[in-house]
CSV table of C-alpha atoms in Angstrom, one decimal:
chain,number,residue,atom,x,y,z
A,20,MET,CA,-130.2,70.9,69.4
A,21,GLU,CA,-133.6,71.4,67.7
A,22,ILE,CA,-134.4,73.8,64.9
A,23,ARG,CA,-137.2,75.4,66.9
A,24,GLU,CA,-134.7,76.2,69.7
A,25,ILE,CA,-132.5,77.9,67.1
A,26,GLN,CA,-135.4,79.9,65.7
A,27,THR,CA,-136.5,80.9,69.2
A,28,PHE,CA,-132.9,82.0,69.9
A,29,LEU,CA,-132.7,84.2,66.7
A,30,LEU,CA,-136.0,85.9,67.5
A,31,ALA,CA,-135.1,86.6,71.1
A,32,ALA,CA,-131.8,88.0,70.0
A,33,ARG,CA,-133.4,90.3,67.4
A,34,LEU,CA,-136.2,91.5,69.8
A,35,GLU,CA,-133.8,91.6,72.8
A,36,SER,CA,-136.6,90.2,74.9
A,37,PHE,CA,-137.7,86.7,75.9
A,38,SER,CA,-141.3,87.9,76.6
A,39,LYS,CA,-141.6,89.6,73.2
A,40,ALA,CA,-140.3,86.5,71.4
A,41,ALA,CA,-142.8,84.3,73.4
A,42,ARG,CA,-145.7,86.5,72.3
A,43,GLU,CA,-144.7,86.5,68.6
A,44,LEU,CA,-144.2,82.7,68.7
A,45,GLY,CA,-147.3,82.0,70.7
A,46,TYR,CA,-145.3,80.4,73.5
A,47,SER,CA,-145.2,81.1,77.2
A,48,GLN,CA,-142.2,83.0,78.4
A,49,ALA,CA,-141.2,79.9,80.5
A,50,ALA,CA,-141.1,77.9,77.2
A,51,VAL,CA,-138.7,80.4,75.6
A,52,THR,CA,-136.5,80.3,78.7
A,53,ILE,CA,-136.4,76.5,78.7
A,54,GLN,CA,-135.5,76.4,75.0
A,55,ILE,CA,-132.7,79.0,75.4
A,56,GLY,CA,-131.5,77.0,78.5
A,57,ASN,CA,-131.4,73.8,76.4
A,58,LEU,CA,-129.1,75.6,73.9
A,59,GLU,CA,-126.8,77.0,76.5
A,60,LYS,CA,-126.6,73.6,78.2
A,61,GLU,CA,-125.7,71.9,74.9
A,62,LEU,CA,-123.2,74.6,73.9
A,63,ASP,CA,-121.8,74.8,77.5
A,64,ALA,CA,-121.9,78.6,77.2
A,65,ARG,CA,-124.1,81.6,78.2
A,66,LEU,CA,-125.8,83.2,75.3
A,67,PHE,CA,-127.7,86.1,76.8
A,68,ASP,CA,-127.1,88.7,79.5
A,69,ARG,CA,-130.0,90.6,81.2
A,70,ILE,CA,-129.0,94.3,81.5
A,71,GLY,CA,-131.8,96.3,82.9
A,72,ARG,CA,-134.9,95.5,80.9
A,73,LYS,CA,-132.9,94.4,77.9
A,74,THR,CA,-131.8,90.9,77.1
A,75,VAL,CA,-128.6,91.1,75.0
A,76,LEU,CA,-126.2,88.6,73.5
A,77,THR,CA,-123.0,87.7,75.2
A,78,HIS,CA,-119.8,87.6,73.1
A,79,THR,CA,-120.4,83.8,72.8
A,80,GLY,CA,-124.0,84.5,71.9
A,81,GLN,CA,-122.9,86.8,69.0
A,82,ILE,CA,-120.6,84.1,67.7
A,83,PHE,CA,-123.4,81.5,67.8
A,84,TYR,CA,-125.9,84.1,66.2
A,85,GLY,CA,-123.9,84.0,63.0
A,86,HIS,CA,-124.0,80.2,62.8
A,87,ALA,CA,-127.7,80.1,63.7
A,88,LEU,CA,-128.5,82.5,60.9
A,89,THR,CA,-126.6,80.3,58.5
A,90,ILE,CA,-128.5,77.2,59.7
A,91,SER,CA,-131.9,79.1,59.4
A,92,ARG,CA,-131.1,80.3,55.9
A,93,GLU,CA,-130.0,76.8,54.7
A,94,LEU,CA,-133.2,75.3,56.1
A,95,SER,CA,-135.3,77.9,54.3
A,96,ALA,CA,-133.4,77.2,51.1
A,97,ALA,CA,-133.9,73.4,51.5
A,98,LYS,CA,-137.6,73.9,52.0
A,99,SER,CA,-137.8,76.2,49.0
A,100,ASP,CA,-136.0,73.7,46.7
A,101,ILE,CA,-138.3,70.9,47.8
A,102,ALA,CA,-141.4,73.0,47.4
A,103,ARG,CA,-140.4,74.0,43.9
A,104,LYS,CA,-140.1,70.3,42.9
A,105,SER,CA,-143.8,70.0,42.4
A,106,GLU,CA,-143.6,67.4,39.6
A,107,LEU,CA,-144.2,63.9,40.9
A,108,THR,CA,-142.6,61.1,39.0
A,109,GLY,CA,-143.1,58.0,41.1
A,110,SER,CA,-145.6,55.2,41.0
A,111,LEU,CA,-148.9,54.5,42.8
A,112,SER,CA,-150.8,51.2,43.3
A,113,VAL,CA,-154.4,51.6,44.4
A,114,GLY,CA,-156.9,48.8,45.0
A,115,ALA,CA,-160.6,49.4,44.8
A,116,ILE,CA,-163.9,47.6,44.5
A,117,ASP,CA,-165.6,47.6,41.1
A,118,SER,CA,-168.3,50.2,41.9
A,119,VAL,CA,-165.7,52.7,43.0
A,120,CYS,CA,-163.6,51.9,39.9
A,121,THR,CA,-166.5,52.6,37.5
A,122,SER,CA,-168.2,55.5,39.3
A,123,ILE,CA,-165.5,57.5,41.2
A,124,PHE,CA,-162.2,56.6,39.6
A,125,PRO,CA,-162.7,58.0,36.1
A,126,GLU,CA,-163.0,61.5,37.4
A,127,LEU,CA,-160.4,61.0,40.2
A,128,ILE,CA,-157.8,59.3,38.0
A,129,GLU,CA,-158.2,61.9,35.2
A,130,ALA,CA,-157.8,64.8,37.7
A,131,TYR,CA,-154.7,63.1,39.2
A,132,HIS,CA,-153.1,62.5,35.9
A,133,ARG,CA,-153.8,66.0,34.8
A,134,SER,CA,-152.0,67.4,37.9
A,135,TYR,CA,-149.3,64.7,38.0
A,136,PRO,CA,-148.7,63.3,34.5
A,137,GLY,CA,-145.3,61.8,35.5
A,138,VAL,CA,-146.8,59.3,38.0
A,139,THR,CA,-147.5,55.8,36.9
A,140,ILE,CA,-150.8,54.5,38.4
A,141,ARG,CA,-151.8,50.9,38.8
A,142,ILE,CA,-155.5,50.1,39.6
A,143,VAL,CA,-156.3,46.7,41.1
A,144,PRO,CA,-160.1,45.9,41.2
A,145,ASP,CA,-161.1,43.2,43.7
A,146,SER,CA,-163.2,42.3,46.7
A,147,PRO,CA,-162.6,44.1,50.1
A,148,ALA,CA,-161.1,41.0,51.7
A,149,ILE,CA,-158.6,40.4,49.0
A,150,LEU,CA,-157.7,44.1,48.7
A,151,LEU,CA,-157.1,44.4,52.5
A,152,ASP,CA,-154.9,41.3,52.3
A,153,GLU,CA,-152.9,42.9,49.5
A,154,LEU,CA,-152.6,46.0,51.6
A,155,ALA,CA,-151.4,44.1,54.6
A,156,ARG,CA,-148.7,42.4,52.4
A,157,ASN,CA,-147.6,45.9,51.0
A,158,SER,CA,-148.6,45.0,47.5
A,159,LEU,CA,-150.8,48.1,47.4
A,160,ASP,CA,-150.2,51.6,48.5
A,161,LEU,CA,-153.8,52.5,49.1
A,162,VAL,CA,-157.2,50.8,49.1
A,163,TYR,CA,-160.5,52.5,48.3
A,164,LEU,CA,-163.5,50.4,49.7
A,165,LEU,CA,-167.2,50.5,50.1
A,166,ASP,CA,-167.8,48.2,53.1
A,167,GLN,CA,-168.8,48.1,56.7
A,168,ARG,CA,-166.4,50.1,58.8
A,169,VAL,CA,-162.9,48.6,58.9
A,170,TYR,CA,-161.4,48.4,62.3
A,171,ASP,CA,-157.9,46.9,62.1
A,172,PRO,CA,-154.9,48.3,63.9
A,173,LYS,CA,-152.7,47.5,60.9
A,174,PHE,CA,-154.4,50.1,58.8
A,175,LYS,CA,-154.8,53.9,58.9
A,176,LYS,CA,-158.0,55.4,57.6
A,177,VAL,CA,-157.8,58.7,55.8
A,178,ILE,CA,-161.4,58.8,54.4
A,179,GLU,CA,-164.6,57.4,56.0
A,180,GLU,CA,-167.9,58.6,54.6
A,181,PRO,CA,-171.3,57.0,54.8
A,182,GLU,CA,-173.0,55.9,51.6
A,183,GLU,CA,-176.6,54.9,51.1
A,184,MET,CA,-177.4,51.6,49.3
A,185,ILE,CA,-180.6,51.6,47.3
A,186,PHE,CA,-182.9,49.4,45.2
A,187,VAL,CA,-182.9,50.9,41.8
A,188,THR,CA,-184.6,50.3,38.5
A,189,ALA,CA,-185.6,52.1,35.2
A,190,ALA,CA,-188.0,54.9,35.3
A,191,SER,CA,-190.3,52.8,33.0
A,192,HIS,CA,-190.4,49.8,35.4
A,193,PRO,CA,-193.7,49.2,37.2
A,194,ALA,CA,-192.0,49.5,40.6
A,195,ALA,CA,-190.9,53.0,39.8
A,196,LYS,CA,-194.5,54.2,39.8
A,197,ARG,CA,-195.0,53.2,43.4
A,198,GLU,CA,-194.4,55.7,46.2
A,199,SER,CA,-193.4,52.9,48.7
A,200,LEU,CA,-192.7,49.2,48.6
A,201,THR,CA,-192.1,46.4,51.0
A,202,LEU,CA,-189.0,44.3,50.6
A,203,ASP,CA,-191.2,41.3,49.7
A,204,GLU,CA,-192.7,43.3,46.9
A,205,VAL,CA,-189.3,44.4,45.6
A,206,ILE,CA,-187.7,41.0,45.5
A,207,SER,CA,-190.7,39.5,43.6
A,208,TRP,CA,-189.4,41.2,40.4
A,209,PRO,CA,-186.4,40.0,38.4
A,210,PHE,CA,-183.0,41.1,39.7
A,211,ILE,CA,-179.5,41.8,38.5
A,212,LEU,CA,-177.0,41.8,41.2
A,213,THR,CA,-173.2,42.2,41.8
A,214,GLU,CA,-171.2,39.1,42.6
A,215,LYS,CA,-171.5,37.7,46.1
A,216,ASN,CA,-168.1,39.0,47.2
A,217,ALA,CA,-169.4,42.6,47.1
A,218,SER,CA,-169.9,43.7,50.7
A,219,TYR,CA,-173.3,45.2,50.2
A,220,ARG,CA,-174.5,42.2,48.2
A,221,PHE,CA,-173.3,40.0,51.1
A,222,ALA,CA,-175.2,42.2,53.6
A,223,LEU,CA,-178.4,41.9,51.6
A,224,ASP,CA,-178.1,38.1,51.3
A,225,GLN,CA,-177.4,37.7,55.0
A,226,PHE,CA,-180.5,39.8,55.9
A,227,LEU,CA,-182.7,37.8,53.5
A,228,VAL,CA,-181.5,34.4,54.9
A,229,ALA,CA,-182.0,35.6,58.5
A,230,THR,CA,-185.6,36.6,57.7
A,231,GLY,CA,-186.5,33.5,55.8
A,232,ARG,CA,-186.5,35.2,52.4
A,233,SER,CA,-184.6,34.3,49.2
A,234,LEU,CA,-183.5,36.2,46.1
A,235,LYS,CA,-182.2,34.5,43.0
A,236,PRO,CA,-181.0,37.0,40.4
A,237,PHE,CA,-181.2,36.1,36.8
A,238,LEU,CA,-177.9,37.7,36.2
A,239,GLU,CA,-174.8,38.4,38.3
A,240,SER,CA,-172.0,40.7,37.2
A,241,ARG,CA,-168.9,42.2,38.8
A,242,ASN,CA,-169.1,45.1,36.3
A,243,THR,CA,-171.3,47.9,37.9
A,244,GLU,CA,-171.4,49.9,34.7
A,245,PHE,CA,-172.8,46.9,32.8
A,246,ILE,CA,-175.5,46.4,35.4
A,247,VAL,CA,-176.5,50.1,35.1
A,248,ARG,CA,-176.7,49.8,31.4
A,249,LEU,CA,-179.0,46.7,31.6
A,250,LEU,CA,-181.2,48.4,34.3
A,251,LYS,CA,-182.0,51.2,31.8
A,252,SER,CA,-183.8,48.7,29.6
A,253,GLY,CA,-186.5,48.5,32.2
A,254,SER,CA,-186.6,44.7,32.8
A,255,ALA,CA,-185.0,44.4,36.3
A,256,ILE,CA,-184.2,45.8,39.7
A,257,SER,CA,-180.8,46.0,41.3
A,258,PHE,CA,-179.2,46.9,44.7
A,259,LEU,CA,-176.4,49.4,44.4
A,260,PRO,CA,-174.6,52.3,46.1
A,261,ARG,CA,-176.5,55.5,45.4
A,262,PHE,CA,-173.3,57.2,44.1
A,263,THR,CA,-173.0,54.7,41.2
A,264,VAL,CA,-176.4,55.6,39.8
A,265,GLN,CA,-176.8,59.2,40.9
A,266,GLN,CA,-176.2,60.7,37.5
A,267,GLU,CA,-178.7,58.3,35.8
A,268,ILE,CA,-181.3,59.2,38.5
A,269,ALA,CA,-180.7,62.9,38.0
A,270,ALA,CA,-181.1,62.4,34.2
A,271,GLY,CA,-184.5,60.6,34.8
A,272,ASN,CA,-183.3,57.3,33.4
A,273,LEU,CA,-183.3,55.4,36.7
A,274,VAL,CA,-185.3,55.7,39.9
A,275,GLY,CA,-184.3,54.9,43.5
A,276,LEU,CA,-187.1,52.8,45.1
A,277,SER,CA,-188.5,53.6,48.5
A,278,VAL,CA,-188.5,50.4,50.5
A,279,SER,CA,-190.1,50.7,53.9
A,280,ASP,CA,-188.6,47.7,55.7
A,281,TYR,CA,-185.0,47.5,54.6
A,282,HIS,CA,-182.2,50.1,54.7
A,283,LEU,CA,-178.5,49.6,54.5
A,284,ARG,CA,-175.6,52.1,54.8
A,285,ALA,CA,-172.1,51.2,53.9
A,286,TRP,CA,-168.9,53.3,54.4
A,287,ARG,CA,-166.7,54.7,51.6
A,288,GLN,CA,-163.1,54.3,53.1
A,289,VAL,CA,-159.6,54.9,52.0
A,290,LEU,CA,-156.9,53.1,53.9
A,291,TYR,CA,-153.1,52.5,54.0
A,292,HIS,CA,-150.8,50.4,56.1
A,293,LYS,CA,-149.8,52.0,59.3
A,294,ASP,CA,-146.1,51.1,58.7
A,295,LYS,CA,-146.2,52.5,55.2
A,296,TRP,CA,-144.1,55.6,54.5
A,297,MET,CA,-146.5,58.2,53.1
A,298,SER,CA,-145.1,59.2,49.7
A,299,ARG,CA,-145.9,62.4,48.0
A,300,GLU,CA,-147.8,60.4,45.3
A,301,MET,CA,-150.0,58.9,48.1
A,302,THR,CA,-150.6,62.3,49.7
A,303,ALA,CA,-151.6,63.9,46.4
A,304,PHE,CA,-154.1,61.0,45.7
A,305,ILE,CA,-155.7,61.3,49.1
A,306,GLN,CA,-156.1,65.1,48.8
A,307,LEU,CA,-157.9,64.6,45.5
A,308,ALA,CA,-160.0,61.7,46.8
A,309,GLN,CA,-161.3,63.9,49.6
A,310,THR,CA,-163.0,66.1,47.1
A,311,VAL,CA,-163.8,63.8,44.1
A,312,GLY,CA,-166.7,61.5,44.8
A,313,GLN,CA,-168.2,63.6,47.6
A,314,ALA,CA,-171.9,64.0,47.6
């Protein structure tokens, strides 16, 4: 016996018509007839009589009507009680790469905590490969990546947005005065880069090797915020996701360089394990993540 069959029964009894009940529910009349038939079969009793154009309850149908009303009211009360319990008090473990931690998470985590102060949040920064391994072992609830598209049947993807990777430097740097540059020109200047396990750094390195080029940064750092601070001094160029430097570019402190012969796009993705039960804490985080960090 299904709840929808009980709800269909109640409506058909009130309207005294299968066809009117079907129209109100958005079903075909045949679907209503099947649902009522399923109830009658399970109860081993006839619930309706057709008298002229009216469909009226039998004596057994009247008895069942009272029980069906009780079931419907109890279900509504249960839904209401659950909906009223809006405060979340569980825990949430989220893994993310450093550029997401420094650029998107401050606003996202602040908004989440403001809405759900009872939730304990654990943030784990690491490389995509390690984070996905942790997700596979159920050590994390969610993972927030910037990487090439992840295609793995173990994971469900709830966000997938393209992000532009750019060469960036201070507005005072000589390269910032140029309308367009070649890759060879760009890599001739001193560089600060993220560590090699960052997916976009790896993609750049692979391209340079494949085309017989090399780039040796004078500094590597996992901390994107630290790199941005150093870039503003005007002594170097870096290669970063646009969203990590968008505010500094808008403020006129940094400039995204136009490089004619190299472009890379990565994907901002939020994933969870397909066998993971989706908690209310996870659902709330995903809903916020779909708005915070969007271009």
